[in-house]
mmCIF file of C-alpha atoms in Angstrom:
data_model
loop_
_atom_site.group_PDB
_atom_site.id
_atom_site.type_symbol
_atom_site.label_atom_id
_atom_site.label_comp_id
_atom_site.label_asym_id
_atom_site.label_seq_id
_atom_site.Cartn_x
_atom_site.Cartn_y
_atom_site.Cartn_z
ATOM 1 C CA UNK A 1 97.386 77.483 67.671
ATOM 2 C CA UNK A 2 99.634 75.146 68.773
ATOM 3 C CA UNK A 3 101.754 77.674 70.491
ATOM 4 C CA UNK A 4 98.860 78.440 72.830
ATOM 5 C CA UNK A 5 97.708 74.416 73.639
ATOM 6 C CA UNK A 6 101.247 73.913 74.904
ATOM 7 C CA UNK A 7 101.244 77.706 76.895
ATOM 8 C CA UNK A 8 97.939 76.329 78.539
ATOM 9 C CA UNK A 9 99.455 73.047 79.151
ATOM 10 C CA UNK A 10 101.984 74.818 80.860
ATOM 11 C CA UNK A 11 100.100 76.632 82.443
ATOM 12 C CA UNK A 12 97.923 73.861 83.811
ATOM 13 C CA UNK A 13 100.934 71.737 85.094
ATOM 14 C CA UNK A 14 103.072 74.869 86.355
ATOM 15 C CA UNK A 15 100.251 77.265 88.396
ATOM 16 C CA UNK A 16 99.221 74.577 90.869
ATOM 17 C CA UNK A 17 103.123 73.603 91.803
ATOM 18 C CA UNK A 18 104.064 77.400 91.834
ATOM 19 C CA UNK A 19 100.582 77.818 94.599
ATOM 20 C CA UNK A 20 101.905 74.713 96.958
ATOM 21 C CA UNK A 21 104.937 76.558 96.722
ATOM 22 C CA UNK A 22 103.775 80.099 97.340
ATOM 23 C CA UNK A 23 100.942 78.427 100.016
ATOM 24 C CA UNK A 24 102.933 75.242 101.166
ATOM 25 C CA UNK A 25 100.758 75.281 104.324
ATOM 26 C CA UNK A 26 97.033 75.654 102.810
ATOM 27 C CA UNK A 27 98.320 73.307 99.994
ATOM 28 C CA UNK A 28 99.187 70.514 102.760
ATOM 29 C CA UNK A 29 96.107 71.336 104.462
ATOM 30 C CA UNK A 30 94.028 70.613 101.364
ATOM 31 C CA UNK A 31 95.340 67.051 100.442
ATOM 32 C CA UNK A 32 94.917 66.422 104.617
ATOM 33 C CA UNK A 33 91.369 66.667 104.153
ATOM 34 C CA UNK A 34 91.271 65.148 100.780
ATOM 35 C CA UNK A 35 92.865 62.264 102.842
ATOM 36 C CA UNK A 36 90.363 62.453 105.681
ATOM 37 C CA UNK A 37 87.566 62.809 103.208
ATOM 38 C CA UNK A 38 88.156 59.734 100.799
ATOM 39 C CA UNK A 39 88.167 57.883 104.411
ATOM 40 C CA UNK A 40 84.770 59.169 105.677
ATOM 41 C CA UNK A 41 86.461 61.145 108.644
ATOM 42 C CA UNK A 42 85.646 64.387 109.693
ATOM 43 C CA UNK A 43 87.290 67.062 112.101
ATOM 44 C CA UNK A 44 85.790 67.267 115.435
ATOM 45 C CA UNK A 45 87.015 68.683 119.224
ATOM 46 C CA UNK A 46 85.347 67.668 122.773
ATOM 47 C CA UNK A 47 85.873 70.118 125.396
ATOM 48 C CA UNK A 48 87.514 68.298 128.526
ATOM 49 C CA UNK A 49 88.398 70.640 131.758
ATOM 50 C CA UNK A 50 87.849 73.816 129.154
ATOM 51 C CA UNK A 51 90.510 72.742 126.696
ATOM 52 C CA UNK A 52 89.374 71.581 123.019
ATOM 53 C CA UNK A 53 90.371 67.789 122.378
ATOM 54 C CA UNK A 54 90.562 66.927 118.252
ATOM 55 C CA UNK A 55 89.692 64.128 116.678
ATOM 56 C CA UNK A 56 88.888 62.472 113.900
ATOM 57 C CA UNK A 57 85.690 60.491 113.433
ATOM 58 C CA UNK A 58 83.404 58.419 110.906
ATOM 59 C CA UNK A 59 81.753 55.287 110.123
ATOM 60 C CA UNK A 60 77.906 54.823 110.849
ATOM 61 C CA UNK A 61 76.471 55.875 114.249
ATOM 62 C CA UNK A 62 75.177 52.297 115.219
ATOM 63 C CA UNK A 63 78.736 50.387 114.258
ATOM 64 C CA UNK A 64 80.605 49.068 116.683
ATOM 65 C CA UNK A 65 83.392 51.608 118.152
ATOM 66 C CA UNK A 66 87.024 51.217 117.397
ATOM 67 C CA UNK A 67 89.010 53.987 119.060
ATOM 68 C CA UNK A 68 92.705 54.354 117.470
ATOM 69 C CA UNK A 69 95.676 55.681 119.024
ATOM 70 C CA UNK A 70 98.330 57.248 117.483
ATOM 71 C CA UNK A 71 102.102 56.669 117.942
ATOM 72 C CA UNK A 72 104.787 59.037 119.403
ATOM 73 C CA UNK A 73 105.277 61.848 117.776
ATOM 74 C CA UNK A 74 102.667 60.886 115.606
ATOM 75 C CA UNK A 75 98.997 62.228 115.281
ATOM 76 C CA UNK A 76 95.338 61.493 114.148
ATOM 77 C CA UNK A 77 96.229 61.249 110.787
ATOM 78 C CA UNK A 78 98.143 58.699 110.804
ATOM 79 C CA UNK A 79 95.436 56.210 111.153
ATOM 80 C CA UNK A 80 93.209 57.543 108.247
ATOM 81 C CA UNK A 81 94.557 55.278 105.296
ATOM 82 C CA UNK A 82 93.563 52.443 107.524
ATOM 83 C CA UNK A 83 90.337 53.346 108.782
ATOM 84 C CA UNK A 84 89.411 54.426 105.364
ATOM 85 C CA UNK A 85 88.784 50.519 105.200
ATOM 86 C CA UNK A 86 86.708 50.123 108.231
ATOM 87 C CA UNK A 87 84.786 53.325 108.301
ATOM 88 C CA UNK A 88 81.807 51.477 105.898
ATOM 89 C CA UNK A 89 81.058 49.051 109.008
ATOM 90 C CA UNK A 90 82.270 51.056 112.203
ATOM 91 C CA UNK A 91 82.352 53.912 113.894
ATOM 92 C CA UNK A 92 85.880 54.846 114.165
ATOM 93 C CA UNK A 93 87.327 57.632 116.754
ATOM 94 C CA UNK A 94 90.716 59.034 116.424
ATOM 95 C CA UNK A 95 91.879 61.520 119.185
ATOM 96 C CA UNK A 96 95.169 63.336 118.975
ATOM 97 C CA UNK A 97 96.654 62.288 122.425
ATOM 98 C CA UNK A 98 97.606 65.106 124.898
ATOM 99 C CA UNK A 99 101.055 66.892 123.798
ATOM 100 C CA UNK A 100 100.273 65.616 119.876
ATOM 101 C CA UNK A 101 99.059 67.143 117.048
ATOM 102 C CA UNK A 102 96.269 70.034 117.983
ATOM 103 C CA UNK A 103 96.172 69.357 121.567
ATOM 104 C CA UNK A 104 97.459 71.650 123.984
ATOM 105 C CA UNK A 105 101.522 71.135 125.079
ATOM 106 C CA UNK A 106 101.849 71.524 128.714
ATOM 107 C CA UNK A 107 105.525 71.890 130.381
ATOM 108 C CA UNK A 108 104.321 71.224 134.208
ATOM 109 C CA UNK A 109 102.124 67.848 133.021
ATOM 110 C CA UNK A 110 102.644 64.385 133.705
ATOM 111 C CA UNK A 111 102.572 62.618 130.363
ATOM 112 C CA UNK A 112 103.437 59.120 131.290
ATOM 113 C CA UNK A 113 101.698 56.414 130.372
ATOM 114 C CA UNK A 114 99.446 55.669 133.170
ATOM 115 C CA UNK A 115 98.757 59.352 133.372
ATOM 116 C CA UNK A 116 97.560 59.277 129.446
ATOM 117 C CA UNK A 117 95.473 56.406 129.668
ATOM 118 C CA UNK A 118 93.396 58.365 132.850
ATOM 119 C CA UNK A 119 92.976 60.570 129.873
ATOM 120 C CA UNK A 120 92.205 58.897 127.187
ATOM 121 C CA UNK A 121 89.411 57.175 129.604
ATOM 122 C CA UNK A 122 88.265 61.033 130.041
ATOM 123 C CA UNK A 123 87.851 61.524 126.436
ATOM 124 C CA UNK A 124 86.022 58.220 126.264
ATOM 125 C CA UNK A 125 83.426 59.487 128.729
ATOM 126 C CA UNK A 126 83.180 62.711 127.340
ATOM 127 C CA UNK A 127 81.884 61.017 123.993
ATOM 128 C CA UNK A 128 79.873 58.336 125.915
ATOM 129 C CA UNK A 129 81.745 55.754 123.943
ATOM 130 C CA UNK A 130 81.052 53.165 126.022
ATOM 131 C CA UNK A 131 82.438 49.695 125.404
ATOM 132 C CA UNK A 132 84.523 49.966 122.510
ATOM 133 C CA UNK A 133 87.376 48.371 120.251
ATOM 134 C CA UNK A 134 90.596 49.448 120.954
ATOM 135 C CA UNK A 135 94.015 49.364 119.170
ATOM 136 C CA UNK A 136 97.009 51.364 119.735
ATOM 137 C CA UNK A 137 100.502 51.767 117.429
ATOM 138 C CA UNK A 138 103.809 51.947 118.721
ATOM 139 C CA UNK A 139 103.770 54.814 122.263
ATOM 140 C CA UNK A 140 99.635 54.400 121.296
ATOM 141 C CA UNK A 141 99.591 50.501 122.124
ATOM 142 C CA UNK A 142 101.918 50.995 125.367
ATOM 143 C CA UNK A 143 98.905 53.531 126.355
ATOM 144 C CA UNK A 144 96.429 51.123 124.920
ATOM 145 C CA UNK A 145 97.448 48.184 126.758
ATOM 146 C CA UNK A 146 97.584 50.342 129.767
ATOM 147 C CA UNK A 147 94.143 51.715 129.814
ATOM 148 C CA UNK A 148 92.691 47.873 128.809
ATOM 149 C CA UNK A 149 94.031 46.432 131.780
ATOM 150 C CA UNK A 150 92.707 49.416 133.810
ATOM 151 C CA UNK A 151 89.374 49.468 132.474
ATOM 152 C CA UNK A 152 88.750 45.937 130.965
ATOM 153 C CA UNK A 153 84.884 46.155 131.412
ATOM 154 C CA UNK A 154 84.730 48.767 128.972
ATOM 155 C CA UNK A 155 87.407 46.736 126.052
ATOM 156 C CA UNK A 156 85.705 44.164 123.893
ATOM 157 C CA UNK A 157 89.099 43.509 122.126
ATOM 158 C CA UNK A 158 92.777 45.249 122.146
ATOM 159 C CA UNK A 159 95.202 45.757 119.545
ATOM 160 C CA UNK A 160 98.647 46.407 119.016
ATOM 161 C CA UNK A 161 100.445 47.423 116.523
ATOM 162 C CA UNK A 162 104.523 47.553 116.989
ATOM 163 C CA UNK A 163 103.861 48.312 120.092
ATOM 164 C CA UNK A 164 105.992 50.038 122.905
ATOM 165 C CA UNK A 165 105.976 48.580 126.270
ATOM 166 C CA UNK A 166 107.000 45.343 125.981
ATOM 167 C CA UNK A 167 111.286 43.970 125.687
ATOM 168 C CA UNK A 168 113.010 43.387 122.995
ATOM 169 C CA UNK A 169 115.021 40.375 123.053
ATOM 170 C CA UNK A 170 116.959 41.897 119.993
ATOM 171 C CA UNK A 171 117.831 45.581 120.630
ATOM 172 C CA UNK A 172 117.083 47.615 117.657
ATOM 173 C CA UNK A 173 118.829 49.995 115.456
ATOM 174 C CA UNK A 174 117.075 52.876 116.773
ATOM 175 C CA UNK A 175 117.582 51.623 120.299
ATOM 176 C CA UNK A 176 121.248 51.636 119.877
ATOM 177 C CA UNK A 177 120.998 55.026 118.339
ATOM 178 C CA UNK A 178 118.881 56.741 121.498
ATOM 179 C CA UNK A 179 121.496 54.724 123.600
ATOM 180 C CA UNK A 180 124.299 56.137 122.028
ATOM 181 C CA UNK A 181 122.875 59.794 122.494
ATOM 182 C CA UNK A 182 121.218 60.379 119.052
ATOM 183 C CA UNK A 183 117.887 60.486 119.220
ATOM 184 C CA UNK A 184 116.205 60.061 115.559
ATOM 185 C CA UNK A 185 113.008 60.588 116.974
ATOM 186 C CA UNK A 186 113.076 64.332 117.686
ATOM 187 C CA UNK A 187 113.990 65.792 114.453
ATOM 188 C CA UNK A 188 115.184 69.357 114.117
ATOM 189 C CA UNK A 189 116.020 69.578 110.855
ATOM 190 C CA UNK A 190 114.063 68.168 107.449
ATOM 191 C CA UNK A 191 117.333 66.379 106.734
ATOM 192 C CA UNK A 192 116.634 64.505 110.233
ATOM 193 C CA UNK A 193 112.753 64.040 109.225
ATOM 194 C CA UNK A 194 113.639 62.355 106.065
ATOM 195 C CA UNK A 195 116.218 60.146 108.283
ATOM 196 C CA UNK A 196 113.096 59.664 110.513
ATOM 197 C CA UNK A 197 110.556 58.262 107.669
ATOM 198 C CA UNK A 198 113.834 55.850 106.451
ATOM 199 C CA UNK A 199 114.140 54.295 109.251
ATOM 200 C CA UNK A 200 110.368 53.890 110.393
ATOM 201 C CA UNK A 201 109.511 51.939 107.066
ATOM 202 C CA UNK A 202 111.009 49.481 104.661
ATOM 203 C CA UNK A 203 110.114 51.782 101.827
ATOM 204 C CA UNK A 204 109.400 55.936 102.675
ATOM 205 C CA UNK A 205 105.387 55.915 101.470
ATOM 206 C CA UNK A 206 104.097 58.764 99.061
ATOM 207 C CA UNK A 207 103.457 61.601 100.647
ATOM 208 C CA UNK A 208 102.739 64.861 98.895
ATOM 209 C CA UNK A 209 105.735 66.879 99.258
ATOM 210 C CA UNK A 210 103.436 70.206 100.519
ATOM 211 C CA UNK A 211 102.572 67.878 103.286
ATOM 212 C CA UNK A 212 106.190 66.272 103.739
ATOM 213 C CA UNK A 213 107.356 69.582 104.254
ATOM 214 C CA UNK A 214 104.731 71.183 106.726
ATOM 215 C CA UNK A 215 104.763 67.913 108.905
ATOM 216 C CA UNK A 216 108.468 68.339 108.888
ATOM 217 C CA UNK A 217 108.333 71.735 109.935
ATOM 218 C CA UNK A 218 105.650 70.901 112.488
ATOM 219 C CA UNK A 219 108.298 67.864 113.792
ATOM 220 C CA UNK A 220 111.028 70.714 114.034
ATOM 221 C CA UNK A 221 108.957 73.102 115.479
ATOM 222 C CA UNK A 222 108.217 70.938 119.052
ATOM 223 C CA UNK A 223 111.562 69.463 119.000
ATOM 224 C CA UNK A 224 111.980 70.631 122.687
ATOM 225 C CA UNK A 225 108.474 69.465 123.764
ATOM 226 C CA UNK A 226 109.180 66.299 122.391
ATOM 227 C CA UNK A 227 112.430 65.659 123.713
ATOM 228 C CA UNK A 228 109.929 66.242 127.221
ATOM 229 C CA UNK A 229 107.602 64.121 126.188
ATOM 230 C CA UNK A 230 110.242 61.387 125.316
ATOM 231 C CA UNK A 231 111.480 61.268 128.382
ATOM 232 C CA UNK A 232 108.189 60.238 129.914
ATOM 233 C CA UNK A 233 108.238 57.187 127.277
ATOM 234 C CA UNK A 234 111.942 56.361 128.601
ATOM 235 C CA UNK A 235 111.669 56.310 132.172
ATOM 236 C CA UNK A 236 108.041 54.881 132.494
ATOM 237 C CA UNK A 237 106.771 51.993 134.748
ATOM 238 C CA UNK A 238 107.279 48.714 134.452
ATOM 239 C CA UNK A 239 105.721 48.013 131.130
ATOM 240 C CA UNK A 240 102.924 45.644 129.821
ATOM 241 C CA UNK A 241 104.445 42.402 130.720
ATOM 242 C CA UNK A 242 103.010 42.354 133.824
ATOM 243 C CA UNK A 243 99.385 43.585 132.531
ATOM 244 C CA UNK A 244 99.379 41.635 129.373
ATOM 245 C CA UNK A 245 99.196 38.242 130.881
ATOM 246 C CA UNK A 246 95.786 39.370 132.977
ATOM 247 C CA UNK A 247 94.123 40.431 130.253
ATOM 248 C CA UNK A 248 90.738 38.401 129.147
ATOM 249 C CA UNK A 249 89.977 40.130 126.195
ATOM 250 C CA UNK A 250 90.539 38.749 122.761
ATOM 251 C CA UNK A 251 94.081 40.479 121.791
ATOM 252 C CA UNK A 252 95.653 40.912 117.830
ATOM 253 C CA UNK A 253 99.256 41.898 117.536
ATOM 254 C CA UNK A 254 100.302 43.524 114.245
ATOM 255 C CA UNK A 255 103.844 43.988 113.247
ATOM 256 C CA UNK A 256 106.373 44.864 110.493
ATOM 257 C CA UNK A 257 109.068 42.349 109.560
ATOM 258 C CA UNK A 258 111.798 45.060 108.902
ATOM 259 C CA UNK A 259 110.739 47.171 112.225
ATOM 260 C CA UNK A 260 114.119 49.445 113.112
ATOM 261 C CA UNK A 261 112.531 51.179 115.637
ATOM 262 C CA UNK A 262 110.825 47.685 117.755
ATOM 263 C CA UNK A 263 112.090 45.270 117.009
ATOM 264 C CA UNK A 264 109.984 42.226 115.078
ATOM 265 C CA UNK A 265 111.666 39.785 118.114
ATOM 266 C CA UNK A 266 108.880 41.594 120.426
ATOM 267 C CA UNK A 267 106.348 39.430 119.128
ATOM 268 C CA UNK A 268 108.109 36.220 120.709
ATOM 269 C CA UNK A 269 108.081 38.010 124.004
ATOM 270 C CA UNK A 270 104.098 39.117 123.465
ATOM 271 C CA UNK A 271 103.498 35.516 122.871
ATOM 272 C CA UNK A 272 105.045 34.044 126.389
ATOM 273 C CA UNK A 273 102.721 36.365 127.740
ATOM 274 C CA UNK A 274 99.492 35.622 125.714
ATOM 275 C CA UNK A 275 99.498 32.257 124.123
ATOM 276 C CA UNK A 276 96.142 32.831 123.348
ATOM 277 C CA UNK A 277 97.175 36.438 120.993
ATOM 278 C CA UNK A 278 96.437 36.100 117.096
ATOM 279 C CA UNK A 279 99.958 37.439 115.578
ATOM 280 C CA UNK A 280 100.484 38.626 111.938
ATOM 281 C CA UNK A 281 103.657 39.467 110.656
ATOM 282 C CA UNK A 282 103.345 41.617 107.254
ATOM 283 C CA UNK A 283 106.965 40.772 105.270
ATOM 284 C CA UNK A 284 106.900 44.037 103.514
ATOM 285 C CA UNK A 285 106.542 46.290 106.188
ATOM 286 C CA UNK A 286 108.630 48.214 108.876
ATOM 287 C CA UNK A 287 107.189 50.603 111.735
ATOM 288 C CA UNK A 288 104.385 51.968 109.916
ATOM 289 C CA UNK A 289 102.492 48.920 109.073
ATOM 290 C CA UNK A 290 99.300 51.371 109.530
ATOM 291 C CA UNK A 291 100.552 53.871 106.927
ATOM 292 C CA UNK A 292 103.122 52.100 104.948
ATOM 293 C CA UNK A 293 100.524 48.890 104.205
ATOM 294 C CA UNK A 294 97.173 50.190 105.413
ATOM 295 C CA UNK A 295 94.957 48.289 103.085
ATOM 296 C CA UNK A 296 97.006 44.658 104.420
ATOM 297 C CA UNK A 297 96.612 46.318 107.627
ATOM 298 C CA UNK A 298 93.077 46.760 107.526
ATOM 299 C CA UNK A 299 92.224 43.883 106.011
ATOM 300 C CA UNK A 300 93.998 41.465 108.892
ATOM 301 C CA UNK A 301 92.976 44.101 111.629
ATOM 302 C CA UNK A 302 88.663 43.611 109.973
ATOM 303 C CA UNK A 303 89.195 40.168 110.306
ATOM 304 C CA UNK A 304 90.087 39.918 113.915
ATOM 305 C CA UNK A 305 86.999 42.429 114.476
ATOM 306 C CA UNK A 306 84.768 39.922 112.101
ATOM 307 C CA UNK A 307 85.424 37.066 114.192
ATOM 308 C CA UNK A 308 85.105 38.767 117.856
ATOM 309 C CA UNK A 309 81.735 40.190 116.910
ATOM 310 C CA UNK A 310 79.318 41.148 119.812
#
């Protein structure tokens, strides 16, 4: 009797670890919507000039909208431990931003900044959004600062979180790196992933290794299209420090301590340029404030929202 207690044991342990291996793909795919599901977020696409745009969206119909944007390289999902907070109170959009994630990858398009705010303002229209919340992390608040100084009637407050767009008094260790001809952000190899993740947080968070694996192999898989679209992100316009200071709307900046990839001394520069900007600093954070501490996140981010209220 024994004998067969510890077989099913076995069994019960072993025969879901030998499936994610056999079905690494469906397995990641599985704890994805898990994910999206414990945050109240379901799958959804918009048809914009007869291309299906994905997103992610939840919260309750008559909440104030918060629209996040993703970071380079990045994707929908990388705002869902986050907005698993906020999804009670608002209604929270997600897109995948052209050349990320599901979208489309086009070799002939402009994907600057300017040019993906114009489409991110096409999205917003498509949905009827109307005047919104919106916050942006890392190449996602470069776009999101952007598109609120282009269309500041329709921005009740802006966010960003280690945001590009804006100089670093301190150059930072991934700076050198992309300097020095080694880009970390275009990984084409899971050794270069994992060297990715290290470097973008303080600590690497838990992630399922099903899903470590097919996001690395996703990463690998549009190494050349991101090296493209990195190149858009290098040799863009002037920046936000010329928009930031004509802002009007109520603006939160959000950053890691230990951020290798922006560097924390940002912040300094953001507030010459805003006095009038709330700051927070989380001390056990890097990059990924919005995945590595989404619940600190969320909580700081709520009450910003709380107190700029329509």
């Amino acid at each position: 009797m024994r004998k067969i207690v510890l077989w099913a044991l076995a069994l019960i342990i072993v025969a879901p670890l030998s499936l994610a291996a056999l079905f690494p793909e469906d397995t990641a795919r599985l704890a994805i919507d898990y994910e999206r599901s414990r945050a109240a977020l379901a799958a959804d696409t918009v048809s914009i000039d007869g291309e299906p745009w994905y997103f992610l969206a939840g919260g309750p119909e008559d909440g104030e909208t918060l629209l996040l944007l993703h970071g380079f390289g990045g994707n929908k999902d990388n705002w869902v431990r986050l907005a698993g907070n906020l999804t009670d109170r608002y209604r929270v959009i997600i897109p995948d931003l052209p050349g990320f994630g599901d979208t489309n990858r086009h070799w002939d398009r402009d994907y600057s900044m300017p040019q993906q705010a114009k489409r991110v303002r096409r999205f917003v229209d498509a949905l009827g959004l109307g005047r919104l919340h919106l916050a942006g992390h890392s190449m996602g608040g470069y776009i999101a600062g952007i598109y609120a100084h282009q269309y500041p009637e329709h921005v009740e407050t802006l966010t960003l979180v280690t945001n590009a767009g804006v100089g670093s008094p301190v150059e930072s260790e991934v700076a050198r790196m992309v300097a020095a001809g080694d880009n970390p952000l275009v990984p084409r190899t899971r050794g270069e992933f994992d060297r990715l993740l290290a470097l973008a947080s303080l600590e690497p968070p838990f992630v399922p290794w099903p899903v470590k694996g097919y996001l690395a192999d996703q990463a690998i898989a549009r190494a050349d299209f991101l090296d493209y679209l990195f190149d858009f992100l290098r040799r863009d316009d002037a920046g936000l420090e010329p928009r930031l200071p004509e802002l009007e709307m109520p603006l939160f900046v959000l950053w890691g301590r230990h951020d290798r990839l922006l560097d924390v001394s940002t912040v300094d520069v953001i507030r010459e340029l805003v006095p009038g900007a709330e700051v927070v600093i989380l001390e056990n954070a890097g990059h990924l404030p919005i995945i590595e501490t989404p619940d600190a996140a969320a909580a700081h981010y709520r009450a910003f929202l709380e107190k700029n209220a329509r």
